[in-house]
Amino acid sequence: MILPIYIYGHPVLRAENVVVAPDSPKLQEIIENMKETMYHTQGIGIAAPQVGVNARIVYIDVNVLAEDFPELKDVRMLLINPEITVDETAPEVTREEGCLSVPGIHENVSRHEKIHLHWQDEQFQEHDQDIEGYLARVVQHECDHLEKTLFVDRISPIRKQLIRNKLNNMVKGKFSCDYRCKIAPHNRKK
Ligand code: NI
């Protein structure tokens, strides 16, 4: 089922996300809905809170970027309880990002170029992988959602100031996008 995307300003994006266990209710259904919603909205990654579920689940499919980044061909990852470790001394790279929950805004974000990722798959098998480049960026962006962080929290103060009106309007539901959205309940536009 295609679910609405929860938008900047909705409290679900700032709520605690629970660790997922094999007996977590409706786990398979949540995963299927996340995938369906992400493909429908043409995203390359989605985190469970973006569809209103406060659980530590991320789905990534970056295959559409394979033309620019050959290493992303057929890269699809379902991450349950992902944990990132970074070498804080390693260089960061800056690149433009966007987010299904922040429609119409694209800003430069600085991220670690290399990360180490630990996660569980749908069968709760443990995985460890060193990840770098664009995929490392997508993983960090999505895992940020699980820590209640959005990419606009990471942009420079001057840029944040420049998009403040847009963000304030977004909270009130004044924005356009071509998929179904959900804004904070008390902020519906009159
Ligand atoms: Ni996002």
PDB file of C-alpha atoms and ligand atoms in Angstrom:
ATOM      1  CA  MET A   1       0.000   0.000   0.000  1.00  0.00           C
ATOM      2  CA  ILE A   2       1.241   3.470  -0.910  1.00  0.00           C
ATOM      3  CA  LEU A   3       1.344   5.583   2.232  1.00  0.00           C
ATOM      4  CA  PRO A   4       1.427   9.377   2.586  1.00  0.00           C
ATOM      5  CA  ILE A   5       4.823  10.958   3.224  1.00  0.00           C
ATOM      6  CA  TYR A   6       5.084  12.792   6.540  1.00  0.00           C
ATOM      7  CA  ILE A   7       6.344  16.310   5.966  1.00  0.00           C
ATOM      8  CA  TYR A   8       8.786  18.634   7.738  1.00  0.00           C
ATOM      9  CA  GLY A   9       7.076  19.929  10.880  1.00  0.00           C
ATOM     10  CA  HIS A  10       5.208  16.702  11.609  1.00  0.00           C
ATOM     11  CA  PRO A  11       6.121  15.432  15.092  1.00  0.00           C
ATOM     12  CA  VAL A  12       6.528  11.838  13.866  1.00  0.00           C
ATOM     13  CA  LEU A  13       9.804  12.921  12.192  1.00  0.00           C
ATOM     14  CA  ARG A  14      11.115  14.115  15.573  1.00  0.00           C
ATOM     15  CA  ALA A  15       9.967  11.161  17.650  1.00  0.00           C
ATOM     16  CA  GLU A  16      12.062   8.313  19.081  1.00  0.00           C
ATOM     17  CA  ASN A  17      12.401   5.292  16.749  1.00  0.00           C
ATOM     18  CA  VAL A  18      12.235   1.860  18.366  1.00  0.00           C
ATOM     19  CA  VAL A  19      14.608  -1.038  17.789  1.00  0.00           C
ATOM     20  CA  VAL A  20      12.969  -3.685  15.595  1.00  0.00           C
ATOM     21  CA  ALA A  21      12.765  -7.345  16.671  1.00  0.00           C
ATOM     22  CA  PRO A  22      11.722 -10.447  14.668  1.00  0.00           C
ATOM     23  CA  ASP A  23       8.341 -10.403  16.424  1.00  0.00           C
ATOM     24  CA  SER A  24       7.726  -6.688  15.887  1.00  0.00           C
ATOM     25  CA  PRO A  25       4.096  -6.308  14.800  1.00  0.00           C
ATOM     26  CA  LYS A  26       3.363  -5.987  11.073  1.00  0.00           C
ATOM     27  CA  LEU A  27       7.065  -5.922  10.198  1.00  0.00           C
ATOM     28  CA  GLN A  28       6.633  -7.464   6.733  1.00  0.00           C
ATOM     29  CA  GLU A  29       3.710  -5.176   5.937  1.00  0.00           C
ATOM     30  CA  ILE A  30       5.662  -2.082   6.983  1.00  0.00           C
ATOM     31  CA  ILE A  31       8.630  -3.073   4.802  1.00  0.00           C
ATOM     32  CA  GLU A  32       6.405  -3.720   1.768  1.00  0.00           C
ATOM     33  CA  ASN A  33       4.598  -0.404   2.250  1.00  0.00           C
ATOM     34  CA  MET A  34       7.895   1.470   2.571  1.00  0.00           C
ATOM     35  CA  LYS A  35       9.181  -0.030  -0.689  1.00  0.00           C
ATOM     36  CA  GLU A  36       5.941   0.634  -2.553  1.00  0.00           C
ATOM     37  CA  THR A  37       5.767   4.213  -1.274  1.00  0.00           C
ATOM     38  CA  MET A  38       9.409   4.916  -2.124  1.00  0.00           C
ATOM     39  CA  TYR A  39       9.077   3.682  -5.710  1.00  0.00           C
ATOM     40  CA  HIS A  40       5.802   5.577  -6.137  1.00  0.00           C
ATOM     41  CA  THR A  41       7.405   8.840  -4.974  1.00  0.00           C
ATOM     42  CA  GLN A  42      10.580   8.147  -6.990  1.00  0.00           C
ATOM     43  CA  GLY A  43      12.805   8.355  -3.946  1.00  0.00           C
ATOM     44  CA  ILE A  44      16.144   6.572  -3.664  1.00  0.00           C
ATOM     45  CA  GLY A  45      15.815   5.980   0.082  1.00  0.00           C
ATOM     46  CA  ILE A  46      13.137   6.009   2.723  1.00  0.00           C
ATOM     47  CA  ALA A  47      13.086   5.669   6.505  1.00  0.00           C
ATOM     48  CA  ALA A  48      10.103   4.279   8.422  1.00  0.00           C
ATOM     49  CA  PRO A  49       9.262   7.541  10.251  1.00  0.00           C
ATOM     50  CA  GLN A  50       8.686   9.161   6.836  1.00  0.00           C
ATOM     51  CA  VAL A  51       5.613   6.951   6.471  1.00  0.00           C
ATOM     52  CA  GLY A  52       4.570   7.520  10.069  1.00  0.00           C
ATOM     53  CA  VAL A  53       6.163   4.427  11.625  1.00  0.00           C
ATOM     54  CA  ASN A  54       8.646   5.123  14.429  1.00  0.00           C
ATOM     55  CA  ALA A  55      10.815   2.044  13.901  1.00  0.00           C
ATOM     56  CA  ARG A  56      14.451   1.609  12.909  1.00  0.00           C
ATOM     57  CA  ILE A  57      13.948   0.503   9.299  1.00  0.00           C
ATOM     58  CA  VAL A  58      15.466   1.988   6.134  1.00  0.00           C
ATOM     59  CA  TYR A  59      15.084   0.976   2.509  1.00  0.00           C
ATOM     60  CA  ILE A  60      17.475   2.169  -0.202  1.00  0.00           C
ATOM     61  CA  ASP A  61      17.479   1.587  -3.961  1.00  0.00           C
ATOM     62  CA  VAL A  62      20.045   3.694  -5.775  1.00  0.00           C
ATOM     63  CA  ASN A  63      20.004   1.754  -9.046  1.00  0.00           C
ATOM     64  CA  VAL A  64      18.502   4.760 -10.903  1.00  0.00           C
ATOM     65  CA  LEU A  65      21.779   6.606 -10.304  1.00  0.00           C
ATOM     66  CA  ALA A  66      23.893   3.892 -11.925  1.00  0.00           C
ATOM     67  CA  GLU A  67      24.397   5.967 -15.050  1.00  0.00           C
ATOM     68  CA  ASP A  68      26.344   8.579 -13.044  1.00  0.00           C
ATOM     69  CA  PHE A  69      27.701   6.169 -10.416  1.00  0.00           C
ATOM     70  CA  PRO A  70      28.348   2.721 -11.972  1.00  0.00           C
ATOM     71  CA  GLU A  71      29.064   1.227  -8.552  1.00  0.00           C
ATOM     72  CA  LEU A  72      25.392   1.793  -7.627  1.00  0.00           C
ATOM     73  CA  LYS A  73      24.068  -0.629 -10.222  1.00  0.00           C
ATOM     74  CA  ASP A  74      21.517  -2.972  -8.631  1.00  0.00           C
ATOM     75  CA  VAL A  75      22.282  -1.688  -5.156  1.00  0.00           C
ATOM     76  CA  ARG A  76      19.248  -2.230  -2.940  1.00  0.00           C
ATOM     77  CA  MET A  77      19.453  -2.434   0.837  1.00  0.00           C
ATOM     78  CA  LEU A  78      16.892  -3.154   3.501  1.00  0.00           C
ATOM     79  CA  LEU A  79      18.438  -2.001   6.754  1.00  0.00           C
ATOM     80  CA  ILE A  80      16.990  -3.038  10.087  1.00  0.00           C
ATOM     81  CA  ASN A  81      18.514  -1.435  13.174  1.00  0.00           C
ATOM     82  CA  PRO A  82      21.405   0.101  11.195  1.00  0.00           C
ATOM     83  CA  GLU A  83      24.381   1.502  13.063  1.00  0.00           C
ATOM     84  CA  ILE A  84      26.991   3.753  11.479  1.00  0.00           C
ATOM     85  CA  THR A  85      30.507   4.216  12.727  1.00  0.00           C
ATOM     86  CA  VAL A  86      32.724   6.859  11.192  1.00  0.00           C
ATOM     87  CA  ASP A  87      36.329   7.810  11.354  1.00  0.00           C
ATOM     88  CA  GLU A  88      35.901  11.388  12.567  1.00  0.00           C
ATOM     89  CA  THR A  89      39.327  12.346  11.219  1.00  0.00           C
ATOM     90  CA  ALA A  90      38.452  11.276   7.671  1.00  0.00           C
ATOM     91  CA  PRO A  91      37.538  14.001   5.191  1.00  0.00           C
ATOM     92  CA  GLU A  92      33.976  15.033   4.520  1.00  0.00           C
ATOM     93  CA  VAL A  93      32.446  15.773   1.140  1.00  0.00           C
ATOM     94  CA  THR A  94      29.767  18.313   0.286  1.00  0.00           C
ATOM     95  CA  ARG A  95      26.990  17.583  -2.162  1.00  0.00           C
ATOM     96  CA  GLU A  96      23.398  18.586  -2.774  1.00  0.00           C
ATOM     97  CA  GLU A  97      20.651  16.593  -1.073  1.00  0.00           C
ATOM     98  CA  GLY A  98      16.893  16.509  -1.023  1.00  0.00           C
ATOM     99  CA  CYS A  99      14.322  14.554   0.966  1.00  0.00           C
ATOM    100  CA  LEU A 100      10.806  13.250   0.363  1.00  0.00           C
ATOM    101  CA  SER A 101       9.823  14.846   3.689  1.00  0.00           C
ATOM    102  CA  VAL A 102      11.176  18.269   2.644  1.00  0.00           C
ATOM    103  CA  PRO A 103       9.720  18.652  -0.874  1.00  0.00           C
ATOM    104  CA  GLY A 104      11.116  21.307  -3.197  1.00  0.00           C
ATOM    105  CA  ILE A 105      14.251  22.039  -1.183  1.00  0.00           C
ATOM    106  CA  HIS A 106      17.752  20.994  -2.202  1.00  0.00           C
ATOM    107  CA  GLU A 107      20.790  22.116  -0.230  1.00  0.00           C
ATOM    108  CA  ASN A 108      24.459  21.258   0.155  1.00  0.00           C
ATOM    109  CA  VAL A 109      25.242  18.925   3.015  1.00  0.00           C
ATOM    110  CA  SER A 110      28.632  17.846   4.266  1.00  0.00           C
ATOM    111  CA  ARG A 111      28.926  14.090   4.970  1.00  0.00           C
ATOM    112  CA  HIS A 112      31.592  11.530   5.745  1.00  0.00           C
ATOM    113  CA  GLU A 113      33.014  10.015   2.577  1.00  0.00           C
ATOM    114  CA  LYS A 114      33.537   6.609   4.205  1.00  0.00           C
ATOM    115  CA  ILE A 115      31.493   4.857   6.865  1.00  0.00           C
ATOM    116  CA  HIS A 116      31.223   1.471   8.457  1.00  0.00           C
ATOM    117  CA  LEU A 117      27.697   0.076   8.562  1.00  0.00           C
ATOM    118  CA  HIS A 118      26.312  -2.665  10.759  1.00  0.00           C
ATOM    119  CA  TRP A 119      22.720  -3.826  10.212  1.00  0.00           C
ATOM    120  CA  GLN A 120      20.286  -6.698  10.199  1.00  0.00           C
ATOM    121  CA  ASP A 121      18.345  -7.949   7.192  1.00  0.00           C
ATOM    122  CA  GLU A 122      14.748  -9.162   7.022  1.00  0.00           C
ATOM    123  CA  GLN A 123      15.824 -12.539   8.403  1.00  0.00           C
ATOM    124  CA  PHE A 124      17.691 -10.733  11.191  1.00  0.00           C
ATOM    125  CA  GLN A 125      21.044 -11.894   9.910  1.00  0.00           C
ATOM    126  CA  GLU A 126      23.836  -9.522  10.918  1.00  0.00           C
ATOM    127  CA  HIS A 127      25.806  -7.646   8.256  1.00  0.00           C
ATOM    128  CA  ASP A 128      28.930  -5.481   8.302  1.00  0.00           C
ATOM    129  CA  GLN A 129      30.191  -3.435   5.400  1.00  0.00           C
ATOM    130  CA  ASP A 130      32.509  -0.541   4.659  1.00  0.00           C
ATOM    131  CA  ILE A 131      30.677   1.893   2.420  1.00  0.00           C
ATOM    132  CA  GLU A 132      31.951   4.942   0.590  1.00  0.00           C
ATOM    133  CA  GLY A 133      30.991   7.567  -1.945  1.00  0.00           C
ATOM    134  CA  TYR A 134      27.416   8.353  -2.895  1.00  0.00           C
ATOM    135  CA  LEU A 135      25.975   5.289  -1.185  1.00  0.00           C
ATOM    136  CA  ALA A 136      27.616   6.355   2.082  1.00  0.00           C
ATOM    137  CA  ARG A 137      25.807   9.680   1.728  1.00  0.00           C
ATOM    138  CA  VAL A 138      22.415   8.062   1.152  1.00  0.00           C
ATOM    139  CA  VAL A 139      22.935   5.699   4.103  1.00  0.00           C
ATOM    140  CA  GLN A 140      23.887   8.614   6.386  1.00  0.00           C
ATOM    141  CA  HIS A 141      20.880  10.658   5.238  1.00  0.00           C
ATOM    142  CA  GLU A 142      18.452   7.788   5.882  1.00  0.00           C
ATOM    143  CA  CYS A 143      20.007   6.767   9.197  1.00  0.00           C
ATOM    144  CA  ASP A 144      19.763  10.429  10.275  1.00  0.00           C
ATOM    145  CA  HIS A 145      15.974  10.042  10.024  1.00  0.00           C
ATOM    146  CA  LEU A 146      16.188   7.313  12.661  1.00  0.00           C
ATOM    147  CA  GLU A 147      17.953   9.843  14.920  1.00  0.00           C
ATOM    148  CA  LYS A 148      15.226  12.442  14.325  1.00  0.00           C
ATOM    149  CA  THR A 149      17.538  14.495  12.109  1.00  0.00           C
ATOM    150  CA  LEU A 150      16.676  15.976   8.706  1.00  0.00           C
ATOM    151  CA  PHE A 151      19.201  17.187   6.142  1.00  0.00           C
ATOM    152  CA  VAL A 152      18.061  20.792   6.634  1.00  0.00           C
ATOM    153  CA  ASP A 153      19.312  20.484  10.240  1.00  0.00           C
ATOM    154  CA  ARG A 154      22.811  20.054   8.790  1.00  0.00           C
ATOM    155  CA  ILE A 155      23.007  22.984   6.377  1.00  0.00           C
ATOM    156  CA  SER A 156      24.876  26.210   7.059  1.00  0.00           C
ATOM    157  CA  PRO A 157      23.127  28.851   9.236  1.00  0.00           C
ATOM    158  CA  ILE A 158      23.104  31.307   6.344  1.00  0.00           C
ATOM    159  CA  ARG A 159      21.417  28.826   4.000  1.00  0.00           C
ATOM    160  CA  LYS A 160      18.966  27.891   6.757  1.00  0.00           C
ATOM    161  CA  GLN A 161      18.081  31.561   7.132  1.00  0.00           C
ATOM    162  CA  LEU A 162      17.485  31.814   3.390  1.00  0.00           C
ATOM    163  CA  ILE A 163      15.027  28.905   3.310  1.00  0.00           C
ATOM    164  CA  ARG A 164      13.321  29.736   6.618  1.00  0.00           C
ATOM    165  CA  ASN A 165      10.168  31.069   4.954  1.00  0.00           C
ATOM    166  CA  LYS A 166       9.879  28.020   2.747  1.00  0.00           C
ATOM    167  CA  LEU A 167      10.226  25.753   5.788  1.00  0.00           C
ATOM    168  CA  ASN A 168       7.707  27.767   7.809  1.00  0.00           C
ATOM    169  CA  ASN A 169       5.240  27.521   4.939  1.00  0.00           C
ATOM    170  CA  MET A 170       5.866  23.811   4.638  1.00  0.00           C
ATOM    171  CA  VAL A 171       4.926  23.313   8.287  1.00  0.00           C
ATOM    172  CA  LYS A 172       1.605  25.002   7.494  1.00  0.00           C
ATOM    173  CA  GLY A 173       1.049  22.841   4.425  1.00  0.00           C
ATOM    174  CA  LYS A 174       1.845  25.574   1.925  1.00  0.00           C
ATOM    175  CA  PHE A 175       3.995  23.725  -0.605  1.00  0.00           C
ATOM    176  CA  SER A 176       3.449  21.612  -3.655  1.00  0.00           C
ATOM    177  CA  CYS A 177       4.501  18.082  -4.439  1.00  0.00           C
ATOM    178  CA  ASP A 178       3.085  15.316  -6.583  1.00  0.00           C
ATOM    179  CA  TYR A 179       2.598  12.636  -3.936  1.00  0.00           C
ATOM    180  CA  ARG A 180       0.257  12.307  -0.984  1.00  0.00           C
ATOM    181  CA  CYS A 181       1.563  14.096   2.114  1.00  0.00           C
ATOM    182  CA  LYS A 182       0.744  14.430   5.779  1.00  0.00           C
ATOM    183  CA  ILE A 183       1.481  17.622   7.714  1.00  0.00           C
ATOM    184  CA  ALA A 184       1.319  18.308  11.432  1.00  0.00           C
ATOM    185  CA  PRO A 185      -2.360  17.966  12.463  1.00  0.00           C
ATOM    186  CA  HIS A 186      -2.809  21.422  14.008  1.00  0.00           C
ATOM    187  CA  ASN A 187      -1.260  23.216  11.039  1.00  0.00           C
ATOM    188  CA  ARG A 188      -3.704  22.496   8.237  1.00  0.00           C
ATOM    189  CA  LYS A 189      -4.086  25.532   6.032  1.00  0.00           C
ATOM    190  CA  LYS A 190      -7.387  27.354   6.342  1.00  0.00           C
TER     191      LYS A 190
HETATM  192 NI    NI B   1      15.114  12.045   3.829  1.00  0.00          NI
END
